[in-house]
Amino acid sequence: MQRDHVGNVPYGGTGIFECTNPGQVALTFDDGPWKYTEDIIDELDKYNFKATFFITGNNLFLGRQIDDKQTEWPALLREMHRRGHQLGSHSWTHQHLDRVNHTERVREMVYNEMALRNVLGLVPTYMRLPYGGPRSRDVVDDLDDLGYHVVQWSVDTKDYLHNSEDKIRESLAIFDEAVSREGDGSYIVLCHDIREWTARALVPAMLEMLADRGYEAVTVGECLDDPSEFWYRDPNEKKDDELVSERERARVFQTV
């Protein structure tokens, strides 16, 4: 079973590493949402910039499930979407997708879809592999069948290694060196919105730098010239019944 592929952006494969349009930068954030995410979108608002957030639906380390109505996460995700940011998938529990079998891989993606559907009524067509890639042929084939654009990056800020007031300067130095001062480059930048000093220092500095150099920060979909109606798919596709049974859906998602 293969879901429909629409538009000109490639599905599956080794992934997408750069934007199409010179002068546009796609800032991307993995692993959230978390308590620092709102600070990041507030900073983006100051410049009227947009970003893409790859959402982990059930982050066991952070102790939260994104569609839990007793938490702040559903409202935050809706606010991120309302402000024009793109939401993609980063899997359900952040598994190495090439270390699990086909059934578990599909669950990792479809469970996250169901949680995002519960919150937003949307299912993303863009994803980022936990722990990066490229991955095995089986992973590539499964993501292609599920109808996902696989987003990699051209600039890794390594903010996950530099989460302190002093060390975060190293991440900014990586960004500064990678991004052309002429304003004519085209980049996909990897960051993490679960890191305090990414929100407090790295993001404000990157945004100021982009503005000074004449760049526009946009979503991944926009920087690939993909119409916004292709960033998500119909959450009620009947084909999904073949992936996860109704009994399993009811067991995992009490809100369904």
CSV table of C-alpha atoms in Angstrom, one decimal:
chain,number,residue,atom,x,y,z
A,1,MET,CA,0.0,0.0,0.0
A,2,GLN,CA,1.4,3.4,-1.0
A,3,ARG,CA,-0.2,6.7,-0.1
A,4,ASP,CA,-0.6,9.3,-2.8
A,5,HIS,CA,2.4,11.4,-3.8
A,6,VAL,CA,1.5,15.0,-4.8
A,7,GLY,CA,3.6,18.0,-5.9
A,8,ASN,CA,7.2,18.1,-7.1
A,9,VAL,CA,9.1,17.6,-3.8
A,10,PRO,CA,10.7,14.1,-3.7
A,11,TYR,CA,9.4,11.5,-1.2
A,12,GLY,CA,11.5,9.0,0.7
A,13,GLY,CA,15.0,8.7,-0.7
A,14,THR,CA,18.1,9.9,1.0
A,15,GLY,CA,16.4,13.1,2.0
A,16,ILE,CA,16.3,16.8,1.3
A,17,PHE,CA,19.4,18.8,2.3
A,18,GLU,CA,18.9,22.4,1.0
A,19,CYS,CA,16.3,24.9,0.1
A,20,THR,CA,15.5,25.7,-3.5
A,21,ASN,CA,15.5,29.5,-3.3
A,22,PRO,CA,18.6,31.5,-2.7
A,23,GLY,CA,18.2,34.0,0.1
A,24,GLN,CA,15.8,31.7,2.1
A,25,VAL,CA,16.8,29.8,5.2
A,26,ALA,CA,14.7,27.1,6.8
A,27,LEU,CA,15.3,27.0,10.5
A,28,THR,CA,14.2,23.6,11.9
A,29,PHE,CA,13.7,22.4,15.4
A,30,ASP,CA,13.6,18.8,16.5
A,31,ASP,CA,12.2,16.9,19.6
A,32,GLY,CA,9.6,19.4,20.9
A,33,PRO,CA,7.3,20.8,21.9
A,34,TRP,CA,8.8,21.7,25.2
A,35,LYS,CA,8.7,24.6,27.7
A,36,TYR,CA,11.2,26.6,25.5
A,37,THR,CA,9.2,26.3,22.3
A,38,GLU,CA,6.9,29.3,22.9
A,39,ASP,CA,10.0,31.6,23.6
A,40,ILE,CA,11.3,30.5,20.2
A,41,ILE,CA,8.1,31.3,18.3
A,42,ASP,CA,7.9,34.7,20.1
A,43,GLU,CA,11.4,35.5,18.8
A,44,LEU,CA,10.5,34.5,15.3
A,45,ASP,CA,7.4,36.8,15.5
A,46,LYS,CA,9.7,39.8,16.1
A,47,TYR,CA,11.1,39.4,12.5
A,48,ASN,CA,7.9,37.9,10.9
A,49,PHE,CA,10.0,34.8,10.3
A,50,LYS,CA,8.6,31.2,10.1
A,51,ALA,CA,10.2,27.9,11.0
A,52,THR,CA,9.5,24.2,10.9
A,53,PHE,CA,9.1,22.0,14.0
A,54,PHE,CA,9.5,18.3,13.8
A,55,ILE,CA,7.3,16.9,16.6
A,56,THR,CA,8.0,13.9,18.8
A,57,GLY,CA,4.6,12.8,19.9
A,58,ASN,CA,5.4,10.8,23.0
A,59,ASN,CA,8.7,11.8,24.4
A,60,LEU,CA,9.4,9.5,27.3
A,61,PHE,CA,12.4,11.4,28.5
A,62,LEU,CA,10.4,14.7,28.7
A,63,GLY,CA,7.3,12.8,30.1
A,64,ARG,CA,4.6,14.1,27.8
A,65,GLN,CA,2.2,13.0,25.1
A,66,ILE,CA,1.2,15.8,22.8
A,67,ASP,CA,-2.5,15.1,22.6
A,68,ASP,CA,-3.0,14.8,26.4
A,69,LYS,CA,-5.8,17.3,27.1
A,70,GLN,CA,-4.6,17.7,30.7
A,71,THR,CA,-1.3,19.4,29.5
A,72,GLU,CA,-0.4,22.6,27.7
A,73,TRP,CA,0.9,20.8,24.6
A,74,PRO,CA,-2.3,20.8,22.5
A,75,ALA,CA,-2.8,24.5,22.9
A,76,LEU,CA,0.8,25.2,22.1
A,77,LEU,CA,0.8,23.1,19.0
A,78,ARG,CA,-2.4,24.8,17.8
A,79,GLU,CA,-0.8,28.2,18.4
A,80,MET,CA,2.4,27.3,16.5
A,81,HIS,CA,0.2,26.3,13.5
A,82,ARG,CA,-1.9,29.4,13.8
A,83,ARG,CA,1.2,31.6,13.6
A,84,GLY,CA,2.1,30.0,10.3
A,85,HIS,CA,4.9,27.6,11.4
A,86,GLN,CA,5.1,24.2,9.7
A,87,LEU,CA,4.7,21.1,11.8
A,88,GLY,CA,6.3,17.8,10.7
A,89,SER,CA,6.8,14.4,12.3
A,90,HIS,CA,9.9,13.3,14.3
A,91,SER,CA,8.2,9.9,15.1
A,92,TRP,CA,6.3,8.8,18.1
A,93,THR,CA,9.0,7.9,20.6
A,94,HIS,CA,12.2,9.0,18.8
A,95,GLN,CA,13.3,5.5,17.8
A,96,HIS,CA,16.2,4.6,15.5
A,97,LEU,CA,13.9,3.6,12.6
A,98,ASP,CA,16.5,1.2,11.2
A,99,ARG,CA,16.8,-0.7,14.5
A,100,VAL,CA,13.1,-1.7,14.6
A,101,ASN,CA,11.1,-3.9,12.2
A,102,HIS,CA,8.6,-2.8,9.6
A,103,THR,CA,5.6,-3.1,11.9
A,104,GLU,CA,7.3,-1.0,14.6
A,105,ARG,CA,8.4,1.6,12.1
A,106,VAL,CA,4.9,2.0,10.8
A,107,ARG,CA,3.6,2.4,14.3
A,108,GLU,CA,6.2,5.1,15.1
A,109,MET,CA,4.9,7.1,12.2
A,110,VAL,CA,1.2,6.4,12.3
A,111,TYR,CA,0.9,6.8,16.1
A,112,ASN,CA,2.4,10.3,15.7
A,113,GLU,CA,0.0,11.0,12.9
A,114,MET,CA,-3.0,10.1,15.1
A,115,ALA,CA,-1.8,12.3,17.9
A,116,LEU,CA,-1.3,15.3,15.6
A,117,ARG,CA,-4.7,14.6,14.1
A,118,ASN,CA,-6.2,14.6,17.5
A,119,VAL,CA,-4.7,18.1,18.2
A,120,LEU,CA,-4.8,19.8,14.8
A,121,GLY,CA,-7.0,17.7,12.5
A,122,LEU,CA,-3.9,17.4,10.2
A,123,VAL,CA,-1.4,14.7,9.3
A,124,PRO,CA,2.1,16.0,8.1
A,125,THR,CA,3.7,14.9,4.9
A,126,TYR,CA,7.2,16.1,6.1
A,127,MET,CA,9.3,14.2,8.6
A,128,ARG,CA,12.9,14.1,10.0
A,129,LEU,CA,14.5,10.9,11.0
A,130,PRO,CA,15.4,10.6,14.6
A,131,TYR,CA,19.2,10.5,14.9
A,132,GLY,CA,19.5,11.7,11.2
A,133,GLY,CA,20.2,9.6,8.1
A,134,PRO,CA,20.4,8.4,5.5
A,135,ARG,CA,19.0,5.1,6.6
A,136,SER,CA,18.5,1.5,5.2
A,137,ARG,CA,16.6,0.7,2.1
A,138,ASP,CA,13.8,-0.7,4.2
A,139,VAL,CA,13.4,2.6,6.0
A,140,VAL,CA,13.5,4.6,2.8
A,141,ASP,CA,10.9,2.3,1.2
A,142,ASP,CA,8.6,2.5,4.2
A,143,LEU,CA,8.7,6.3,4.4
A,144,ASP,CA,8.1,6.5,0.7
A,145,ASP,CA,5.1,4.2,1.0
A,146,LEU,CA,3.8,6.3,3.9
A,147,GLY,CA,4.1,9.5,1.8
A,148,TYR,CA,6.8,11.4,3.6
A,149,HIS,CA,9.3,13.9,2.5
A,150,VAL,CA,12.4,13.2,4.4
A,151,VAL,CA,14.1,16.4,5.6
A,152,GLN,CA,17.8,16.4,6.4
A,153,TRP,CA,20.0,19.5,6.9
A,154,SER,CA,22.9,21.4,5.5
A,155,VAL,CA,23.9,23.2,8.7
A,156,ASP,CA,24.0,21.4,12.0
A,157,THR,CA,24.4,23.9,14.9
A,158,LYS,CA,25.2,21.0,17.3
A,159,ASP,CA,23.2,22.9,20.0
A,160,TYR,CA,22.5,19.5,21.7
A,161,LEU,CA,26.2,19.5,22.6
A,162,HIS,CA,26.4,23.2,23.7
A,163,ASN,CA,23.5,23.7,26.1
A,164,SER,CA,25.1,26.3,28.4
A,165,GLU,CA,25.6,30.0,28.4
A,166,ASP,CA,29.3,29.7,27.4
A,167,LYS,CA,29.1,26.8,25.1
A,168,ILE,CA,26.2,28.0,23.0
A,169,ARG,CA,28.6,30.4,21.4
A,170,GLU,CA,30.1,27.5,19.6
A,171,SER,CA,26.8,26.7,18.0
A,172,LEU,CA,26.5,30.3,16.9
A,173,ALA,CA,30.0,30.2,15.5
A,174,ILE,CA,29.0,27.2,13.4
A,175,PHE,CA,26.0,29.0,12.0
A,176,ASP,CA,28.0,32.2,11.4
A,177,GLU,CA,30.6,30.4,9.4
A,178,ALA,CA,28.2,28.3,7.4
A,179,VAL,CA,25.8,31.0,6.3
A,180,SER,CA,27.0,33.3,3.5
A,181,ARG,CA,27.4,36.9,4.4
A,182,GLU,CA,26.2,37.9,0.9
A,183,GLY,CA,22.6,36.8,1.6
A,184,ASP,CA,22.6,34.5,-1.4
A,185,GLY,CA,22.8,31.1,0.2
A,186,SER,CA,20.1,28.5,0.7
A,187,TYR,CA,20.2,26.4,3.9
A,188,ILE,CA,18.2,24.0,6.1
A,189,VAL,CA,19.4,24.5,9.7
A,190,LEU,CA,19.2,21.9,12.5
A,191,CYS,CA,18.4,23.0,16.0
A,192,HIS,CA,16.4,21.6,19.0
A,193,ASP,CA,13.6,23.5,20.8
A,194,ILE,CA,14.1,21.4,23.9
A,195,ARG,CA,17.4,23.1,24.7
A,196,GLU,CA,17.2,26.1,27.0
A,197,TRP,CA,20.2,28.0,25.6
A,198,THR,CA,19.0,27.4,22.1
A,199,ALA,CA,15.9,29.4,23.0
A,200,ARG,CA,17.6,32.0,25.2
A,201,ALA,CA,20.7,32.8,23.1
A,202,LEU,CA,21.1,30.9,19.9
A,203,VAL,CA,17.8,31.7,18.2
A,204,PRO,CA,17.8,35.4,18.9
A,205,ALA,CA,21.4,35.7,17.6
A,206,MET,CA,20.7,33.6,14.5
A,207,LEU,CA,17.6,35.7,13.7
A,208,GLU,CA,19.5,39.0,14.1
A,209,MET,CA,22.3,37.6,11.9
A,210,LEU,CA,19.8,36.5,9.2
A,211,ALA,CA,18.1,39.8,9.1
A,212,ASP,CA,21.4,41.7,8.9
A,213,ARG,CA,22.5,39.6,6.0
A,214,GLY,CA,19.2,40.0,4.1
A,215,TYR,CA,17.9,36.5,4.5
A,216,GLU,CA,14.3,35.4,4.9
A,217,ALA,CA,13.6,32.6,7.4
A,218,VAL,CA,10.8,30.4,6.0
A,219,THR,CA,9.3,27.0,6.5
A,220,VAL,CA,10.8,24.0,4.8
A,221,GLY,CA,7.8,23.7,2.5
A,222,GLU,CA,8.1,27.3,1.4
A,223,CYS,CA,11.8,27.1,0.8
A,224,LEU,CA,11.1,24.1,-1.5
A,225,ASP,CA,8.3,25.9,-3.4
A,226,ASP,CA,5.8,23.3,-2.2
A,227,PRO,CA,2.3,24.7,-1.9
A,228,SER,CA,1.1,24.8,1.7
A,229,GLU,CA,-1.9,22.5,0.9
A,230,PHE,CA,0.7,19.7,0.2
A,231,TRP,CA,2.3,20.0,3.7
A,232,TYR,CA,-0.4,17.9,5.3
A,233,ARG,CA,-2.7,15.2,4.1
A,234,ASP,CA,-6.3,14.2,4.9
A,235,PRO,CA,-6.3,12.6,8.4
A,236,ASN,CA,-9.3,10.5,7.5
A,237,GLU,CA,-7.7,8.5,4.7
A,238,LYS,CA,-9.3,5.1,4.8
A,239,LYS,CA,-6.0,3.5,3.7
A,240,ASP,CA,-4.7,4.1,7.3
A,241,ASP,CA,-7.1,1.4,8.5
A,242,GLU,CA,-4.7,-1.1,6.8
A,243,LEU,CA,-1.8,0.2,8.9
A,244,VAL,CA,-3.2,0.2,12.5
A,245,SER,CA,-6.3,-1.6,13.6
A,246,GLU,CA,-9.2,0.3,15.2
A,247,ARG,CA,-8.8,-1.8,18.3
A,248,GLU,CA,-5.1,-0.8,18.6
A,249,ARG,CA,-6.1,2.9,17.9
A,250,ALA,CA,-8.6,2.8,20.8
A,251,ARG,CA,-6.1,1.2,23.1
A,252,VAL,CA,-3.3,3.8,22.5
A,253,PHE,CA,-5.4,6.9,21.9
A,254,GLN,CA,-8.3,7.2,24.3
A,255,THR,CA,-9.4,10.4,22.6
A,256,VAL,CA,-10.0,8.7,19.3
